[in-house]
Amino acid sequence: MPQFLGVEWVDVFSSWDRKKSYLGVVWHFFLTYPLGIITMLMPFWLFFTFQWHILIIYSIWYFYDADSPKRGGYQSNWVKKWRVNKWFASYFPITLHKTVDFSPDHNYLIGSHPHGIISMAAWCNFATNGTGILEKFPGIRFNLCTLALNFKMAIRRELLLLSGIIDCSRESIEYVLGDPQKTGRAVVLVIGGAEEALDAHPGYHCLTLKSRKGFVREALLTGAHLVPVYSFGENDVFEQWENPIGSKLRRFQEWSKRIFGISYPIFHGRGFLQLTFGYLPYRKPIDTVIGAPIPVTRVENPSKEQINELHEIYMQKLVELFETHKEKYNVPKETKLILQ
Ligand SMILES: *[C@@H]1O[C@H](CO)[C@@H](O)[C@H](O)[C@H]1NC(C)=O
């Protein structure tokens, strides 16, 4: 990489494949940040430029379609197959490793760990065919879950829905998994959520899981088999400001979470043209390992004991998955998965 003024710059003479992978990440960046802002401002722009017809037509659609995120969305394999998704996967690169086949005669509830700063692997593996999920799990339809807020922004919401992303509420999960006659569905939850993002430091393997049991209850209610998934490297693609538990920054972040419901990790990656600072992720490999499904039998009214018991089994299987595969993906032998 060329160095100039103490900064590492991108190599403009890199190969076409490398440039395409860069475009894949720029596309994801655009989807994540600017697109939401653009489409929030668009109604005002249309309003003041007297493009009433567009505004009215889209508004009718928007209200008509408001419930789709809770009704299984409308995944399009054509969108999942877009070339740009493959470019995105090849940037890090992200690789999907399956340990067993999934029978299309069951439904699945997949726990994806860790959250990382913005869950690059969950998006790439489950919302796109970037790593070949359509071929690797024939007969299974995957729906990745996200916060309802993401479905408020025009255009962006349709792109997410077309990628098979749905709302993460109970109602939404039960809609997809609740009918025992309809099998071959898989709902993917990034269990640790924003709280876990605060522990997304390079080399850390620390999950928010002990107190999160809602997903286990949903599995029992619907009879969906539970699947642990771990993405090695997810925490390595951004740097985050040190915020150990008890530090001033962490206490502020926790306070902000309690008061405003959000706590933001202070992070950075590389820039568009230089590799020192910015909001694009670093080129570091992410390896996602899909564990074996844990069989679950449907229970009308799961008791606390049943939930706790299955939650214990899930944590144990997740730790086993981590231990079995960690050394292949450059995690030192002595590193343990921390569950809190
Ligand atoms: C999905 O990705 C895989 C692996 O890259 C590829 O072989 C396959 O053709 C893709 N599937 C579709 C339907 O495009």
Coordinates of N, CA and C in Angstrom, one line a residue, residues 4-238:
F4 N 1.9 7.9 2.3 CA 2.2 9.3 2.0 C 1.7 10.2 3.2
L5 N 2.5 11.1 3.7 CA 2.1 11.9 4.8 C 1.7 11.1 6.0
G6 N 2.4 9.9 6.2 CA 2.1 9.1 7.3 C 0.7 8.3 7.3
V7 N 0.1 8.4 6.1 CA -1.2 7.8 6.0 C -1.1 6.7 4.9
E8 N -1.8 5.6 5.1 CA -1.8 4.5 4.1 C -3.0 4.8 3.1
W9 N -2.7 4.9 1.8 CA -3.7 5.2 0.8 C -4.1 3.9 0.1
V10 N -5.3 4.0 -0.5 CA -5.7 2.8 -1.3 C -4.8 2.8 -2.6
D11 N -4.6 1.6 -3.1 CA -3.8 1.4 -4.3 C -4.7 1.5 -5.5
V12 N -4.6 2.6 -6.3 CA -5.5 2.7 -7.4 C -5.2 1.8 -8.5
F13 N -4.1 1.1 -8.5 CA -3.7 0.2 -9.6 C -4.0 -1.3 -9.2
S14 N -4.9 -1.4 -8.2 CA -5.2 -2.8 -7.8 C -6.0 -3.5 -8.9
S15 N -6.2 -4.8 -8.7 CA -6.9 -5.6 -9.7 C -8.4 -5.2 -9.8
W16 N -9.0 -5.6 -10.9 CA -10.4 -5.3 -11.0 C -11.3 -6.1 -10.0
D17 N -10.9 -7.3 -9.6 CA -11.6 -8.1 -8.6 C -11.6 -7.3 -7.3
R18 N -10.4 -6.7 -7.0 CA -10.3 -6.0 -5.7 C -11.1 -4.8 -5.7
K19 N -11.2 -4.1 -6.9 CA -12.0 -2.9 -7.0 C -13.5 -3.3 -6.8
K20 N -13.9 -4.4 -7.4 CA -15.3 -4.8 -7.3 C -15.7 -5.1 -5.8
S21 N -14.7 -5.7 -5.1 CA -15.0 -6.0 -3.7 C -15.2 -4.7 -2.9
Y22 N -14.4 -3.7 -3.3 CA -14.5 -2.4 -2.7 C -15.8 -1.8 -2.9
L23 N -16.3 -1.9 -4.2 CA -17.6 -1.4 -4.6 C -18.7 -2.1 -3.8
G24 N -18.5 -3.4 -3.5 CA -19.5 -4.1 -2.7 C -19.7 -3.6 -1.3
V25 N -18.5 -3.2 -0.8 CA -18.6 -2.6 0.6 C -19.1 -1.2 0.6
V26 N -18.8 -0.4 -0.5 CA -19.3 0.9 -0.6 C -20.9 0.9 -0.8
W27 N -21.4 -0.1 -1.5 CA -22.8 -0.3 -1.7 C -23.5 -0.6 -0.3
H28 N -22.8 -1.4 0.5 CA -23.4 -1.7 1.8 C -23.4 -0.5 2.7
F29 N -22.3 0.3 2.6 CA -22.2 1.5 3.4 C -23.4 2.4 3.0
F30 N -23.6 2.6 1.7 CA -24.7 3.4 1.2 C -26.0 3.0 1.7
L31 N -26.3 1.7 1.7 CA -27.5 1.1 2.2 C -27.7 1.4 3.7
T32 N -26.5 1.3 4.5 CA -26.6 1.4 5.9 C -26.8 2.8 6.4
Y33 N -26.1 3.8 5.8 CA -26.2 5.1 6.3 C -26.8 6.1 5.4
P34 N -26.2 6.5 4.2 CA -26.8 7.7 3.5 C -28.2 7.4 2.9
L35 N -28.5 6.2 2.5 CA -29.8 5.9 1.9 C -30.9 6.3 2.8
G36 N -30.8 5.9 4.1 CA -31.8 6.2 5.1 C -32.1 7.7 5.2
I37 N -31.0 8.4 5.2 CA -31.1 9.9 5.3 C -31.7 10.5 4.1
I38 N -31.3 10.0 2.9 CA -31.8 10.5 1.6 C -33.3 10.3 1.6
T39 N -33.7 9.1 1.9 CA -35.1 8.8 1.8 C -36.0 9.4 2.9
M40 N -35.4 9.8 4.0 CA -36.2 10.6 5.0 C -36.4 12.0 4.5
L41 N -35.4 12.5 3.7 CA -35.6 13.9 3.2 C -36.4 13.9 1.9
M42 N -36.5 12.8 1.2 CA -37.1 12.8 -0.1 C -38.5 13.3 -0.1
P43 N -39.4 12.9 0.9 CA -40.8 13.4 0.9 C -40.8 15.0 0.8
F44 N -39.9 15.6 1.6 CA -39.9 17.1 1.6 C -39.5 17.6 0.3
W45 N -38.5 17.0 -0.3 CA -38.1 17.4 -1.6 C -39.2 17.3 -2.6
L46 N -39.9 16.2 -2.6 CA -41.0 16.0 -3.6 C -42.1 17.0 -3.3
F47 N -42.3 17.3 -2.0 CA -43.4 18.2 -1.6 C -43.1 19.6 -2.2
F48 N -41.8 20.0 -2.0 CA -41.5 21.4 -2.4 C -41.3 21.5 -3.9
T49 N -41.1 20.4 -4.6 CA -40.9 20.5 -6.0 C -42.2 20.1 -6.7
F50 N -43.3 20.0 -5.9 CA -44.6 19.8 -6.5 C -44.7 18.4 -7.2
Q51 N -44.0 17.4 -6.8 CA -44.1 16.1 -7.4 C -45.1 15.3 -6.6
W52 N -46.3 15.9 -6.5 CA -47.3 15.3 -5.7 C -47.7 13.9 -6.1
H53 N -47.7 13.7 -7.4 CA -48.2 12.3 -7.8 C -47.3 11.2 -7.3
I54 N -46.0 11.5 -7.3 CA -45.0 10.4 -6.8 C -45.3 10.3 -5.3
L55 N -45.4 11.4 -4.6 CA -45.6 11.3 -3.2 C -46.8 10.6 -2.8
I56 N -47.9 10.9 -3.5 CA -49.2 10.2 -3.2 C -49.1 8.7 -3.6
I57 N -48.6 8.4 -4.7 CA -48.5 7.0 -5.1 C -47.7 6.2 -4.1
Y58 N -46.5 6.8 -3.7 CA -45.7 6.0 -2.8 C -46.3 5.9 -1.4
S59 N -47.0 7.0 -1.0 CA -47.7 7.0 0.3 C -48.7 5.9 0.4
I60 N -49.5 5.8 -0.7 CA -50.5 4.7 -0.7 C -49.9 3.4 -0.5
W61 N -48.8 3.1 -1.3 CA -48.1 1.9 -1.1 C -47.5 1.7 0.3
Y62 N -47.0 2.7 0.8 CA -46.3 2.7 2.1 C -47.3 2.2 3.2
F63 N -48.5 2.8 3.2 CA -49.5 2.4 4.2 C -50.1 1.1 3.9
Y64 N -50.3 0.8 2.6 CA -50.8 -0.5 2.2 C -49.8 -1.6 2.7
D65 N -48.5 -1.4 2.6 CA -47.5 -2.4 2.8 C -46.9 -2.3 4.3
A66 N -47.5 -1.5 5.1 CA -47.0 -1.3 6.5 C -46.8 -2.5 7.3
D67 N -47.6 -3.5 7.1 CA -47.6 -4.7 7.9 C -46.6 -5.8 7.4
S68 N -46.1 -5.6 6.2 CA -45.2 -6.7 5.6 C -44.1 -7.1 6.5
P69 N -43.4 -6.2 7.2 CA -42.2 -6.7 8.0 C -42.7 -7.7 9.1
K70 N -43.9 -7.6 9.5 CA -44.4 -8.6 10.5 C -45.1 -9.7 9.9
R71 N -45.2 -9.8 8.6 CA -45.9 -10.8 7.9 C -45.0 -11.6 7.0
G72 N -43.8 -11.8 7.4 CA -42.9 -12.6 6.6 C -42.2 -11.9 5.5
G73 N -42.5 -10.6 5.3 CA -41.8 -9.9 4.2 C -42.0 -10.4 2.8
Y74 N -41.2 -10.1 1.9 CA -41.4 -10.7 0.6 C -40.0 -10.8 -0.1
Q75 N -39.4 -11.9 0.3 CA -38.0 -12.2 -0.2 C -38.0 -12.4 -1.7
S76 N -37.0 -11.9 -2.3 CA -36.8 -12.2 -3.7 C -35.4 -12.8 -3.9
N77 N -35.4 -14.0 -4.5 CA -34.1 -14.6 -4.7 C -33.3 -13.8 -5.7
W78 N -34.0 -13.1 -6.6 CA -33.3 -12.3 -7.6 C -32.5 -11.2 -6.9
V79 N -33.0 -10.5 -5.9 CA -32.3 -9.5 -5.2 C -31.2 -10.1 -4.4
K80 N -31.4 -11.3 -3.7 CA -30.4 -11.9 -3.0 C -29.2 -12.3 -3.9
K81 N -29.5 -12.5 -5.1 CA -28.4 -13.0 -6.1 C -27.6 -11.9 -6.7
W82 N -28.0 -10.6 -6.4 CA -27.3 -9.5 -7.1 C -25.8 -9.7 -6.9
R83 N -25.1 -9.4 -8.0 CA -23.7 -9.6 -8.1 C -22.9 -8.8 -7.0
V84 N -23.5 -7.6 -6.6 CA -22.8 -6.8 -5.7 C -22.7 -7.5 -4.3
N85 N -23.6 -8.4 -4.0 CA -23.5 -9.2 -2.8 C -22.3 -10.1 -2.7
K86 N -22.0 -10.7 -3.9 CA -20.8 -11.5 -4.0 C -19.5 -10.7 -3.8
W87 N -19.6 -9.5 -4.4 CA -18.4 -8.6 -4.2 C -18.2 -8.2 -2.8
F88 N -19.3 -8.0 -2.1 CA -19.3 -7.6 -0.7 C -18.6 -8.8 0.1
A89 N -19.1 -10.0 -0.2 CA -18.5 -11.2 0.5 C -17.0 -11.3 0.3
S90 N -16.6 -11.0 -1.0 CA -15.2 -11.2 -1.3 C -14.3 -10.2 -0.7
Y91 N -14.8 -9.1 -0.2 CA -14.0 -8.0 0.3 C -13.2 -8.5 1.6
F92 N -14.0 -9.1 2.5 CA -13.3 -9.5 3.8 C -12.3 -10.6 3.7
P93 N -12.5 -11.8 3.1 CA -13.8 -12.3 2.6 C -14.6 -13.0 3.7
I94 N -16.0 -13.0 3.5 CA -16.8 -13.8 4.4 C -17.1 -15.1 3.8
T95 N -17.0 -16.2 4.7 CA -17.2 -17.6 4.2 C -18.2 -18.2 5.1
L96 N -19.1 -19.0 4.5 CA -20.1 -19.7 5.2 C -19.7 -21.2 5.3
H97 N -19.6 -21.7 6.5 CA -19.3 -23.1 6.7 C -20.4 -23.9 7.3
K98 N -20.9 -24.9 6.6 CA -22.0 -25.6 7.2 C -21.5 -26.9 7.8
T99 N -22.0 -27.3 9.0 CA -21.6 -28.5 9.6 C -22.5 -29.7 9.3
V100 N -23.8 -29.4 9.1 CA -24.8 -30.5 8.8 C -25.8 -29.9 7.8
D101 N -26.5 -30.8 7.1 CA -27.6 -30.3 6.3 C -28.8 -30.1 7.1
F102 N -29.7 -29.2 6.7 CA -31.0 -28.9 7.3 C -32.1 -29.7 6.6
S103 N -32.9 -30.4 7.3 CA -34.0 -31.0 6.7 C -35.1 -30.0 6.5
P104 N -35.7 -30.0 5.3 CA -36.8 -29.0 5.0 C -38.1 -29.4 5.7
D105 N -38.1 -30.5 6.6 CA -39.3 -30.9 7.3 C -39.5 -30.2 8.6
H106 N -38.5 -29.3 9.0 CA -38.6 -28.6 10.3 C -38.5 -27.1 10.0
N107 N -38.8 -26.4 11.0 CA -38.5 -24.9 11.0 C -37.3 -24.7 12.0
Y108 N -36.6 -23.6 11.8 CA -35.4 -23.3 12.5 C -35.4 -21.9 13.1
L109 N -34.9 -21.8 14.3 CA -34.6 -20.5 14.9 C -33.1 -20.4 15.1
I110 N -32.5 -19.5 14.4 CA -31.0 -19.5 14.4 C -30.5 -18.3 15.2
G111 N -29.6 -18.6 16.1 CA -29.0 -17.5 16.9 C -27.7 -17.2 16.3
S112 N -27.5 -15.9 15.8 CA -26.3 -15.5 15.2 C -25.5 -14.7 16.1
H113 N -24.2 -15.1 16.4 CA -23.3 -14.4 17.3 C -22.0 -14.2 16.6
P114 N -21.2 -13.2 17.0 CA -21.6 -12.1 17.8 C -22.3 -11.0 17.0
H115 N -22.8 -10.0 17.6 CA -23.5 -8.9 16.8 C -22.4 -8.1 16.1
G116 N -21.2 -7.9 16.7 CA -20.2 -7.1 16.0 C -20.7 -5.6 16.0
I117 N -20.0 -4.8 15.3 CA -20.5 -3.4 15.2 C -21.8 -3.3 14.4
I118 N -21.8 -3.8 13.2 CA -23.1 -3.8 12.5 C -23.4 -5.1 11.8
S119 N -23.0 -6.2 12.4 CA -23.5 -7.6 11.9 C -23.2 -7.8 10.4
M120 N -22.0 -7.6 9.9 CA -21.7 -7.8 8.5 C -22.0 -9.2 8.1
A121 N -21.6 -10.2 8.9 CA -21.8 -11.6 8.5 C -23.2 -12.0 8.4
A122 N -24.0 -11.6 9.4 CA -25.4 -12.0 9.4 C -26.1 -11.5 8.1
W123 N -25.8 -10.2 7.8 CA -26.4 -9.7 6.5 C -25.9 -10.5 5.3
C124 N -24.6 -10.7 5.2 CA -24.1 -11.3 4.0 C -24.5 -12.7 3.8
N125 N -24.5 -13.5 4.9 CA -24.8 -14.9 4.9 C -26.3 -15.2 4.7
F126 N -27.2 -14.4 5.4 CA -28.6 -14.8 5.5 C -29.5 -13.9 4.7
A127 N -29.1 -12.7 4.4 CA -30.0 -11.8 3.6 C -29.5 -11.7 2.2
T128 N -28.4 -12.3 1.8 CA -28.0 -12.3 0.4 C -27.4 -13.7 0.1
N129 N -27.2 -13.9 -1.2 CA -26.5 -15.2 -1.6 C -25.0 -14.9 -1.8
G130 N -24.5 -13.9 -1.1 CA -23.1 -13.6 -1.2 C -22.2 -14.8 -0.9
T131 N -22.6 -15.6 0.1 CA -21.8 -16.8 0.4 C -22.4 -18.1 0.0
G132 N -23.5 -18.0 -0.8 CA -24.0 -19.2 -1.4 C -25.1 -19.9 -0.6
I133 N -25.8 -19.2 0.3 CA -26.7 -19.9 1.1 C -27.8 -20.6 0.3
L134 N -28.2 -20.1 -0.8 CA -29.3 -20.7 -1.6 C -28.9 -22.1 -2.1
E135 N -27.6 -22.3 -2.3 CA -27.1 -23.6 -2.7 C -26.8 -24.5 -1.6
K136 N -26.4 -23.9 -0.5 CA -25.9 -24.7 0.6 C -27.1 -25.3 1.5
F137 N -28.2 -24.6 1.5 CA -29.3 -25.1 2.3 C -30.6 -25.2 1.4
P138 N -30.6 -26.1 0.4 CA -31.7 -26.2 -0.5 C -33.0 -26.5 0.3
G139 N -34.1 -25.8 -0.1 CA -35.4 -26.1 0.5 C -35.6 -25.3 1.8
I140 N -34.7 -24.4 2.2 CA -34.8 -23.6 3.4 C -34.9 -22.1 3.0
R141 N -35.9 -21.4 3.6 CA -36.0 -20.0 3.3 C -35.6 -19.2 4.6
F142 N -34.6 -18.4 4.5 CA -34.0 -17.7 5.6 C -34.6 -16.3 5.7
N143 N -35.0 -15.9 6.9 CA -35.4 -14.5 7.2 C -34.6 -14.0 8.3
L144 N -33.8 -13.0 8.0 CA -33.0 -12.3 9.1 C -33.9 -11.3 9.7
C145 N -33.8 -11.1 11.1 CA -34.6 -10.1 11.8 C -33.9 -8.9 12.1
T146 N -34.6 -7.7 12.1 CA -34.0 -6.5 12.5 C -35.0 -5.6 13.2
L147 N -34.6 -4.5 13.8 CA -35.5 -3.6 14.5 C -36.5 -3.0 13.6
A148 N -37.7 -2.8 14.1 CA -38.8 -2.2 13.4 C -38.5 -0.9 12.7
L149 N -37.6 -0.1 13.4 CA -37.2 1.2 12.9 C -36.7 1.2 11.5
N150 N -36.0 0.1 11.2 CA -35.4 0.0 9.9 C -36.4 -0.1 8.7
F151 N -37.7 -0.4 9.1 CA -38.7 -0.5 8.0 C -39.5 0.8 7.9
K152 N -39.0 1.9 8.5 CA -39.7 3.1 8.4 C -39.3 3.9 7.2
M153 N -38.0 3.7 6.8 CA -37.4 4.6 5.8 C -37.8 4.1 4.4
A154 N -38.4 4.9 3.6 CA -38.8 4.6 2.2 C -37.7 4.0 1.4
I155 N -38.0 3.2 0.5 CA -37.0 2.5 -0.4 C -36.1 1.6 0.3
R156 N -35.5 2.1 1.4 CA -34.6 1.2 2.1 C -35.4 0.0 2.7
R157 N -36.6 0.3 3.1 CA -37.4 -0.8 3.7 C -37.7 -1.8 2.6
E158 N -38.0 -1.4 1.4 CA -38.3 -2.4 0.4 C -37.1 -3.2 0.0
L159 N -35.9 -2.6 0.0 CA -34.7 -3.3 -0.2 C -34.4 -4.4 0.8
L160 N -34.7 -4.0 2.1 CA -34.5 -5.0 3.2 C -35.6 -6.1 3.0
L161 N -36.8 -5.7 2.8 CA -37.9 -6.8 2.7 C -37.6 -7.7 1.5
L162 N -37.1 -7.2 0.4 CA -36.7 -8.0 -0.8 C -35.6 -8.9 -0.5
S163 N -34.7 -8.6 0.5 CA -33.6 -9.4 0.9 C -34.1 -10.4 2.0
G164 N -35.4 -10.5 2.3 CA -35.9 -11.4 3.2 C -35.8 -11.0 4.7
I165 N -35.5 -9.7 4.9 CA -35.4 -9.3 6.3 C -36.8 -8.9 6.8
I166 N -37.0 -9.3 8.1 CA -38.3 -9.1 8.7 C -38.1 -8.4 10.1
D167 N -39.2 -8.0 10.7 CA -39.2 -7.4 12.0 C -38.9 -8.4 13.1
C168 N -38.2 -8.0 14.1 CA -37.7 -9.0 15.1 C -38.7 -9.2 16.3
S169 N -40.0 -8.7 16.2 CA -40.9 -8.8 17.3 C -41.4 -10.3 17.3
R170 N -42.0 -10.6 18.5 CA -42.6 -12.0 18.7 C -43.6 -12.3 17.6
E171 N -44.5 -11.3 17.4 CA -45.6 -11.5 16.5 C -45.0 -11.9 15.1
S172 N -44.0 -11.2 14.7 CA -43.4 -11.5 13.4 C -42.7 -12.9 13.3
I173 N -42.0 -13.2 14.4 CA -41.3 -14.5 14.4 C -42.4 -15.7 14.4
E174 N -43.4 -15.4 15.2 CA -44.5 -16.5 15.3 C -45.3 -16.6 14.0
Y175 N -45.4 -15.5 13.3 CA -46.0 -15.5 12.0 C -45.3 -16.5 11.0
V176 N -44.0 -16.4 11.0 CA -43.2 -17.2 10.1 C -43.0 -18.6 10.6
L177 N -42.8 -18.8 11.9 CA -42.5 -20.2 12.4 C -43.7 -20.9 13.0
G178 N -44.8 -20.2 13.2 CA -45.9 -20.7 14.0 C -46.8 -21.8 13.4
D179 N -46.8 -22.0 12.1 CA -47.6 -23.0 11.5 C -46.9 -24.3 11.3
P180 N -47.2 -25.3 12.1 CA -46.4 -26.6 11.9 C -46.5 -27.3 10.6
Q181 N -47.6 -26.9 9.8 CA -47.7 -27.4 8.5 C -46.7 -26.8 7.5
K182 N -46.3 -25.6 7.8 CA -45.4 -24.9 6.8 C -44.0 -25.0 7.4
T183 N -43.2 -25.9 6.7 CA -41.9 -26.1 7.2 C -40.8 -25.5 6.2
G184 N -39.6 -25.7 6.6 CA -38.5 -25.2 5.7 C -38.3 -23.7 5.8
R185 N -38.7 -23.2 7.0 CA -38.4 -21.7 7.2 C -37.4 -21.6 8.3
A186 N -36.6 -20.6 8.2 CA -35.5 -20.3 9.2 C -35.5 -18.8 9.5
V187 N -35.7 -18.5 10.8 CA -35.6 -17.1 11.3 C -34.3 -16.9 12.0
V188 N -33.6 -15.9 11.6 CA -32.3 -15.6 12.1 C -32.3 -14.4 13.0
L189 N -31.9 -14.6 14.3 CA -31.9 -13.5 15.3 C -30.4 -13.2 15.7
V190 N -30.1 -12.0 15.7 CA -28.8 -11.6 16.2 C -29.0 -11.3 17.7
I191 N -28.9 -12.3 18.5 CA -29.4 -12.3 19.9 C -28.8 -11.2 20.7
G192 N -27.6 -10.9 20.6 CA -26.9 -10.0 21.6 C -27.3 -8.5 21.3
G193 N -27.8 -8.2 20.1 CA -28.2 -6.9 19.8 C -27.2 -5.8 20.1
A194 N -27.8 -4.6 20.3 CA -26.9 -3.4 20.4 C -26.0 -3.5 21.6
E195 N -26.5 -4.2 22.7 CA -25.7 -4.3 23.9 C -24.4 -5.0 23.6
E196 N -24.5 -6.0 22.8 CA -23.3 -6.8 22.5 C -22.3 -6.0 21.7
A197 N -22.8 -5.0 20.9 CA -22.0 -4.2 20.0 C -20.9 -3.5 20.9
L198 N -21.3 -3.2 22.1 CA -20.3 -2.5 23.0 C -19.1 -3.4 23.4
D199 N -19.2 -4.7 23.1 CA -18.1 -5.6 23.4 C -17.4 -6.1 22.1
A200 N -17.8 -5.4 21.0 CA -17.2 -5.8 19.7 C -15.8 -5.2 19.5
H201 N -14.8 -5.7 20.2 CA -13.4 -5.3 20.0 C -12.7 -6.4 19.3
P202 N -11.7 -6.0 18.5 CA -10.9 -7.1 17.8 C -10.3 -8.0 18.9
G203 N -10.5 -9.3 18.6 CA -9.9 -10.3 19.4 C -10.8 -10.7 20.6
Y204 N -11.9 -10.0 20.8 CA -12.8 -10.3 21.9 C -13.9 -11.3 21.5
H205 N -14.3 -12.2 22.4 CA -15.3 -13.1 22.1 C -16.3 -13.1 23.3
C206 N -17.1 -12.1 23.4 CA -17.9 -11.8 24.6 C -19.3 -11.6 24.2
L207 N -20.2 -12.4 24.7 CA -21.6 -12.4 24.2 C -22.6 -12.0 25.3
T208 N -23.6 -11.2 24.9 CA -24.7 -10.9 25.8 C -25.8 -12.0 25.6
L209 N -25.8 -13.0 26.5 CA -26.7 -14.1 26.2 C -27.4 -14.7 27.5
K210 N -26.7 -14.5 28.6 CA -27.3 -15.2 29.8 C -28.7 -14.7 30.2
S211 N -28.9 -13.5 29.9 CA -30.3 -12.9 30.3 C -31.2 -12.9 29.1
R212 N -30.8 -13.3 28.0 CA -31.6 -13.3 26.8 C -32.3 -14.6 26.6
K213 N -33.5 -14.7 26.9 CA -34.2 -16.0 26.8 C -35.4 -16.0 26.0
G214 N -35.8 -14.8 25.5 CA -37.0 -14.7 24.7 C -37.0 -15.6 23.5
F215 N -35.8 -15.7 22.8 CA -35.7 -16.6 21.6 C -36.0 -18.0 21.9
V216 N -35.6 -18.5 23.1 CA -35.8 -19.9 23.5 C -37.2 -20.1 23.7
R217 N -37.9 -19.2 24.3 CA -39.4 -19.3 24.5 C -40.1 -19.4 23.1
E218 N -39.6 -18.6 22.1 CA -40.2 -18.6 20.8 C -40.0 -20.0 20.2
A219 N -38.8 -20.5 20.4 CA -38.5 -21.9 19.8 C -39.4 -22.9 20.4
L220 N -39.7 -22.8 21.7 CA -40.6 -23.8 22.4 C -42.0 -23.6 21.9
L221 N -42.4 -22.4 21.8 CA -43.8 -22.1 21.4 C -44.1 -22.6 19.9
T222 N -43.1 -22.5 19.1 CA -43.3 -22.8 17.7 C -42.7 -24.2 17.3
G223 N -41.9 -24.8 18.2 CA -41.3 -26.1 17.9 C -40.2 -25.9 16.8
A224 N -39.7 -24.7 16.7 CA -38.6 -24.5 15.7 C -37.3 -25.0 16.4
H225 N -36.5 -25.8 15.6 CA -35.2 -26.2 16.2 C -34.2 -25.1 16.3
L226 N -33.5 -25.1 17.4 CA -32.6 -24.0 17.7 C -31.2 -24.3 17.1
V227 N -30.6 -23.3 16.4 CA -29.3 -23.5 15.8 C -28.4 -22.4 16.2
P228 N -27.2 -22.8 16.8 CA -26.2 -21.8 17.2 C -25.3 -21.5 16.0
V229 N -25.0 -20.3 15.8 CA -24.1 -19.8 14.7 C -23.1 -18.9 15.3
Y230 N -21.8 -19.1 14.9 CA -20.8 -18.2 15.4 C -19.9 -17.7 14.2
S231 N -19.7 -16.4 14.1 CA -18.9 -15.8 13.1 C -17.6 -15.3 13.6
F232 N -16.6 -16.1 13.3 CA -15.2 -15.8 13.8 C -14.7 -14.6 12.9
G233 N -14.2 -13.5 13.6 CA -13.7 -12.4 12.8 C -14.7 -11.2 12.7
E234 N -15.9 -11.4 13.1 CA -16.9 -10.3 13.0 C -16.5 -9.1 13.9
N235 N -15.8 -9.4 15.0 CA -15.4 -8.3 15.9 C -14.1 -7.7 15.5
D236 N -13.5 -8.2 14.4 CA -12.2 -7.7 14.0 C -12.2 -6.7 12.9
V237 N -13.4 -6.4 12.3 CA -13.4 -5.6 11.1 C -13.5 -4.1 11.5
F238 N -13.8 -3.7 12.7 CA -13.7 -2.3 13.2 C -12.9 -2.2 14.4

